[in-house]
Short mmCIF file of C-alpha atoms in Angstrom, two decimals:
data_model
loop_
_atom_site.label_atom_id
_atom_site.label_comp_id
_atom_site.label_asym_id
_atom_site.label_seq_id
_atom_site.Cartn_x
_atom_site.Cartn_y
_atom_site.Cartn_z
CA ALA A 1 -122.28 -36.13 9.99
CA GLN A 2 -122.91 -37.26 6.87
CA SER A 3 -123.74 -35.23 3.34
CA VAL A 4 -124.90 -35.06 -0.35
CA ALA A 5 -124.42 -32.94 -2.78
CA GLN A 6 -125.63 -33.25 -6.29
CA PRO A 7 -124.35 -30.25 -8.04
CA GLU A 8 -126.61 -29.90 -10.98
CA ASP A 9 -130.41 -28.60 -10.57
CA GLN A 10 -131.55 -30.41 -14.01
CA VAL A 11 -129.79 -32.61 -16.90
CA ASN A 12 -131.18 -32.05 -19.76
CA VAL A 13 -130.42 -34.99 -22.50
CA ALA A 14 -131.26 -36.21 -25.93
CA GLU A 15 -133.07 -39.53 -26.09
CA GLY A 16 -130.66 -42.15 -27.13
CA ASN A 17 -127.91 -40.25 -25.43
CA PRO A 18 -126.05 -41.60 -22.44
CA LEU A 19 -126.95 -39.66 -19.53
CA THR A 20 -124.76 -39.04 -15.94
CA VAL A 21 -126.20 -37.59 -13.17
CA LYS A 22 -123.65 -36.52 -10.61
CA CYS A 23 -123.10 -37.18 -7.07
CA THR A 24 -120.89 -36.90 -3.91
CA TYR A 25 -120.75 -37.16 -0.39
CA SER A 26 -119.20 -37.03 2.73
CA VAL A 27 -119.09 -38.95 5.90
CA SER A 28 -116.73 -39.95 8.57
CA GLY A 29 -117.09 -44.09 8.77
CA ASN A 30 -117.74 -45.82 5.56
CA PRO A 31 -120.84 -44.51 3.09
CA TYR A 32 -123.43 -46.69 2.30
CA LEU A 33 -124.86 -45.10 -1.09
CA PHE A 34 -128.70 -45.32 -2.63
CA TRP A 35 -130.30 -43.24 -5.91
CA TYR A 36 -134.09 -43.34 -5.91
CA VAL A 37 -136.35 -41.63 -8.32
CA GLN A 38 -139.81 -39.37 -8.40
CA TYR A 39 -142.10 -39.61 -10.71
CA PRO A 40 -144.24 -36.58 -10.33
CA ASN A 41 -147.05 -37.13 -7.58
CA ARG A 42 -145.46 -40.12 -6.46
CA GLY A 43 -143.03 -41.97 -3.97
CA LEU A 44 -139.29 -42.32 -4.04
CA GLN A 45 -138.60 -45.68 -5.76
CA PHE A 46 -135.59 -47.29 -5.17
CA LEU A 47 -132.65 -47.77 -8.18
CA LEU A 48 -129.36 -49.05 -6.68
CA LYS A 49 -127.42 -49.11 -3.93
CA TYR A 50 -123.23 -49.29 -2.76
CA ILE A 51 -122.68 -51.25 0.13
CA THR A 52 -119.28 -53.28 -0.40
CA GLY A 53 -118.03 -54.75 -3.26
CA ASP A 54 -117.94 -53.74 -7.16
CA ASN A 55 -117.50 -50.30 -7.74
CA LEU A 56 -120.06 -50.00 -10.74
CA VAL A 57 -123.22 -50.97 -9.25
CA LYS A 58 -126.53 -52.13 -11.81
CA GLY A 59 -129.87 -51.36 -10.71
CA SER A 60 -133.16 -51.41 -12.22
CA TYR A 61 -134.49 -49.62 -15.76
CA GLY A 62 -130.89 -50.06 -16.75
CA PHE A 63 -129.48 -47.68 -14.80
CA GLU A 64 -126.29 -47.92 -13.29
CA ALA A 65 -124.17 -46.03 -10.74
CA GLU A 66 -120.36 -46.19 -9.88
CA PHE A 67 -118.83 -45.89 -7.02
CA ASN A 68 -115.11 -43.46 -6.91
CA LYS A 69 -113.49 -43.99 -3.15
CA SER A 70 -110.88 -41.28 -4.51
CA GLN A 71 -112.91 -38.49 -5.71
CA THR A 72 -116.26 -39.46 -3.32
CA SER A 73 -118.51 -39.35 -5.49
CA PHE A 74 -121.36 -41.93 -7.02
CA HIS A 75 -122.51 -40.98 -10.72
CA LEU A 76 -125.71 -42.45 -12.23
CA LYS A 77 -125.40 -42.97 -15.23
CA LYS A 78 -127.62 -45.15 -18.08
CA PRO A 79 -126.06 -45.99 -21.95
CA SER A 80 -129.21 -45.04 -23.60
CA ALA A 81 -131.78 -42.32 -21.98
CA LEU A 82 -135.56 -42.86 -22.77
CA VAL A 83 -137.91 -40.14 -22.27
CA SER A 84 -140.02 -41.91 -19.76
CA ASP A 85 -136.29 -41.72 -17.65
CA SER A 86 -137.54 -38.03 -16.61
CA ALA A 87 -137.95 -38.21 -13.18
CA LEU A 88 -136.61 -36.67 -9.82
CA TYR A 89 -133.12 -38.42 -8.73
CA PHE A 90 -132.06 -38.31 -5.08
CA CYS A 91 -128.56 -39.75 -4.64
CA ALA A 92 -128.55 -40.71 -0.52
CA VAL A 93 -125.65 -41.45 1.88
CA ARG A 94 -125.77 -43.26 5.05
CA ASP A 95 -122.77 -43.07 7.79
CA ASP A 96 -122.45 -46.22 9.39
CA ARG A 97 -121.29 -44.52 12.51
CA TYR A 98 -124.40 -43.43 12.61
CA GLY A 99 -126.92 -46.04 12.23
CA ASN A 100 -129.77 -45.87 9.99
CA LYS A 101 -129.91 -42.23 9.19
CA LEU A 102 -129.88 -41.53 5.37
CA VAL A 103 -129.76 -38.16 3.70
CA PHE A 104 -130.75 -36.84 1.12
CA GLY A 105 -128.95 -34.48 -2.11
CA ALA A 106 -131.28 -31.75 -3.03
CA GLY A 107 -132.50 -33.49 -6.05
CA THR A 108 -131.66 -33.05 -9.52
CA ILE A 109 -134.82 -32.83 -12.59
CA LEU A 110 -133.58 -35.21 -15.40
CA ARG A 111 -135.80 -34.20 -18.72
CA VAL A 112 -135.19 -36.45 -21.47
CA LYS A 113 -135.62 -35.54 -24.83
CA SER A 114 -137.39 -37.20 -28.37
CA SER B 1 -139.77 -55.12 -1.52
CA ALA B 2 -142.82 -54.23 1.37
CA VAL B 3 -145.95 -52.58 -0.03
CA ILE B 4 -146.50 -49.55 1.85
CA SER B 5 -149.79 -47.95 2.33
CA GLN B 6 -150.21 -43.73 3.53
CA LYS B 7 -153.54 -43.21 4.35
CA PRO B 8 -154.72 -40.24 3.64
CA SER B 9 -153.04 -39.74 0.54
CA ARG B 10 -153.77 -35.56 -0.08
CA ASP B 11 -155.68 -33.51 2.59
CA ILE B 12 -156.27 -29.64 2.70
CA CYS B 13 -156.49 -28.70 6.69
CA GLN B 14 -156.86 -25.62 8.79
CA ARG B 15 -154.41 -23.65 11.05
CA GLY B 16 -154.64 -24.81 13.83
CA THR B 17 -155.88 -28.46 13.49
CA SER B 18 -154.14 -31.42 13.68
CA LEU B 19 -153.83 -34.42 11.22
CA THR B 20 -152.35 -37.53 12.15
CA ILE B 21 -151.18 -39.54 9.00
CA GLN B 22 -151.51 -43.76 9.15
CA CYS B 23 -148.55 -45.98 6.84
CA GLN B 24 -149.34 -49.79 6.94
CA VAL B 25 -146.78 -52.18 5.89
CA ASP B 26 -147.89 -55.38 4.13
CA SER B 27 -144.96 -57.55 6.54
CA GLN B 28 -143.41 -57.34 9.35
CA VAL B 29 -140.41 -54.72 9.11
CA THR B 30 -137.81 -53.67 12.65
CA MET B 31 -136.90 -49.62 10.90
CA MET B 32 -140.21 -47.50 9.90
CA PHE B 33 -138.65 -44.15 9.55
CA TRP B 34 -140.75 -40.80 8.65
CA TYR B 35 -139.54 -37.73 5.96
CA ARG B 36 -140.62 -34.37 4.72
CA GLN B 37 -140.35 -33.62 1.72
CA GLN B 38 -141.59 -29.43 2.00
CA PRO B 39 -142.45 -28.23 -1.39
CA GLY B 40 -139.26 -28.01 -4.23
CA GLN B 41 -137.45 -29.02 -1.74
CA SER B 42 -135.33 -32.81 -0.86
CA LEU B 43 -136.41 -35.23 1.96
CA THR B 44 -135.30 -34.75 5.93
CA LEU B 45 -135.78 -37.16 8.50
CA ILE B 46 -138.48 -36.39 11.03
CA ALA B 47 -137.72 -38.94 13.25
CA THR B 48 -137.15 -43.07 14.09
CA ALA B 49 -140.25 -44.59 14.95
CA ASN B 50 -139.78 -47.38 17.37
CA GLN B 51 -142.13 -50.56 18.47
CA GLY B 52 -142.80 -50.20 21.98
CA SER B 53 -140.53 -47.38 22.70
CA GLU B 54 -140.75 -43.35 22.11
CA ALA B 55 -139.84 -43.00 18.43
CA THR B 56 -135.77 -41.03 17.96
CA TYR B 57 -136.59 -37.74 16.74
CA GLU B 58 -134.03 -35.45 14.62
CA SER B 59 -132.66 -32.09 15.10
CA GLY B 60 -135.28 -29.60 15.06
CA PHE B 61 -138.17 -31.86 15.73
CA VAL B 62 -139.68 -32.93 18.51
CA ILE B 63 -142.57 -34.63 20.12
CA ASP B 64 -145.38 -32.16 20.93
CA LYS B 65 -145.12 -31.15 17.35
CA PHE B 66 -144.94 -34.86 15.98
CA PRO B 67 -146.11 -37.07 18.26
CA ILE B 68 -145.76 -40.51 16.40
CA SER B 69 -146.86 -44.50 17.20
CA ARG B 70 -145.81 -47.82 16.07
CA PRO B 71 -148.19 -50.12 17.70
CA ASN B 72 -145.78 -53.21 15.99
CA LEU B 73 -143.97 -53.98 13.20
CA THR B 74 -146.75 -53.04 10.42
CA PHE B 75 -148.18 -50.12 11.10
CA SER B 76 -146.96 -46.36 12.45
CA THR B 77 -148.84 -42.99 12.32
CA LEU B 78 -147.26 -39.44 12.52
CA THR B 79 -149.29 -36.71 13.71
CA VAL B 80 -149.35 -32.63 12.70
CA SER B 81 -150.24 -30.89 15.59
CA ASN B 82 -151.29 -27.48 15.22
CA MET B 83 -150.39 -26.86 12.16
CA SER B 84 -149.40 -23.89 9.97
CA PRO B 85 -148.34 -22.83 6.73
CA GLU B 86 -144.61 -23.49 6.97
CA ASP B 87 -146.12 -27.74 7.78
CA SER B 88 -147.17 -27.49 4.10
CA SER B 89 -145.35 -30.55 2.69
CA ILE B 90 -145.38 -34.16 1.68
CA TYR B 91 -145.07 -36.62 4.55
CA LEU B 92 -143.52 -39.99 3.73
CA CYS B 93 -143.15 -42.58 5.56
CA SER B 94 -140.13 -45.10 5.13
CA VAL B 95 -139.61 -49.11 5.50
CA GLY B 96 -135.99 -50.89 7.01
CA SER B 97 -135.04 -54.68 6.88
CA ALA B 98 -132.92 -56.07 9.28
CA GLY B 99 -129.64 -56.09 9.36
CA ALA B 100 -126.70 -53.39 8.83
CA LEU B 101 -126.96 -53.49 5.50
CA TYR B 102 -130.02 -52.62 3.67
CA GLU B 103 -132.05 -49.74 1.81
CA GLN B 104 -135.31 -48.03 2.74
CA TYR B 105 -137.96 -48.30 0.84
CA PHE B 106 -141.07 -45.25 0.55
CA GLY B 107 -144.94 -44.88 1.05
CA PRO B 108 -146.77 -42.69 -1.22
CA GLY B 109 -146.41 -39.59 0.27
CA THR B 110 -149.39 -38.01 1.87
CA ARG B 111 -149.95 -34.32 0.80
CA LEU B 112 -150.77 -31.96 3.20
CA THR B 113 -151.69 -28.42 2.45
CA VAL B 114 -152.68 -26.19 4.77
CA THR B 115 -154.12 -23.07 4.74
#
């Protein structure tokens, strides 16, 4: 079965600095990987996905993520953080051997301070 | 992406009662799913809502507790039956497009508190 680990409960970064939110995964088949963001009292918003192709994928709001098969990682990155990026971020994986089921990580709170 | 709405947005219910949550999508979608997000925790898939057939439930979730309907390709309901305080959660529906490679889009969620 698939699983996702987000090793950091919280990431703190100063505005204007680069940010990284870490994610590692485990699947038996090929991984389909996703990042979502959740703002307070709101649903999840899709940020980006990796299905196949280039290891560096670009998404909404200037975010990008790098797929690393050897390290089974899919870290979320942004070159310059904004205070408005402060939110809860979820990494999710779908194993192509197990149909449409998405498994989510525990989530990482990102706090960007001005 | 599809526009998804949920009703109610929040509710406070008494122990032992049931609540039905509605999920409406502005376009026809192949896949609809129901998730639970317990306080301070991640999302857990409850079931896949299948149009025209019984929902497919994940381990730990049963139809008697979480009956689901999906009468057409734009609408689904989730009922939380015989509620207890442990059912206090955010319930989210999500949708996916057809094909093997897709992302899911989520509704705004229903915040349920059981007293």
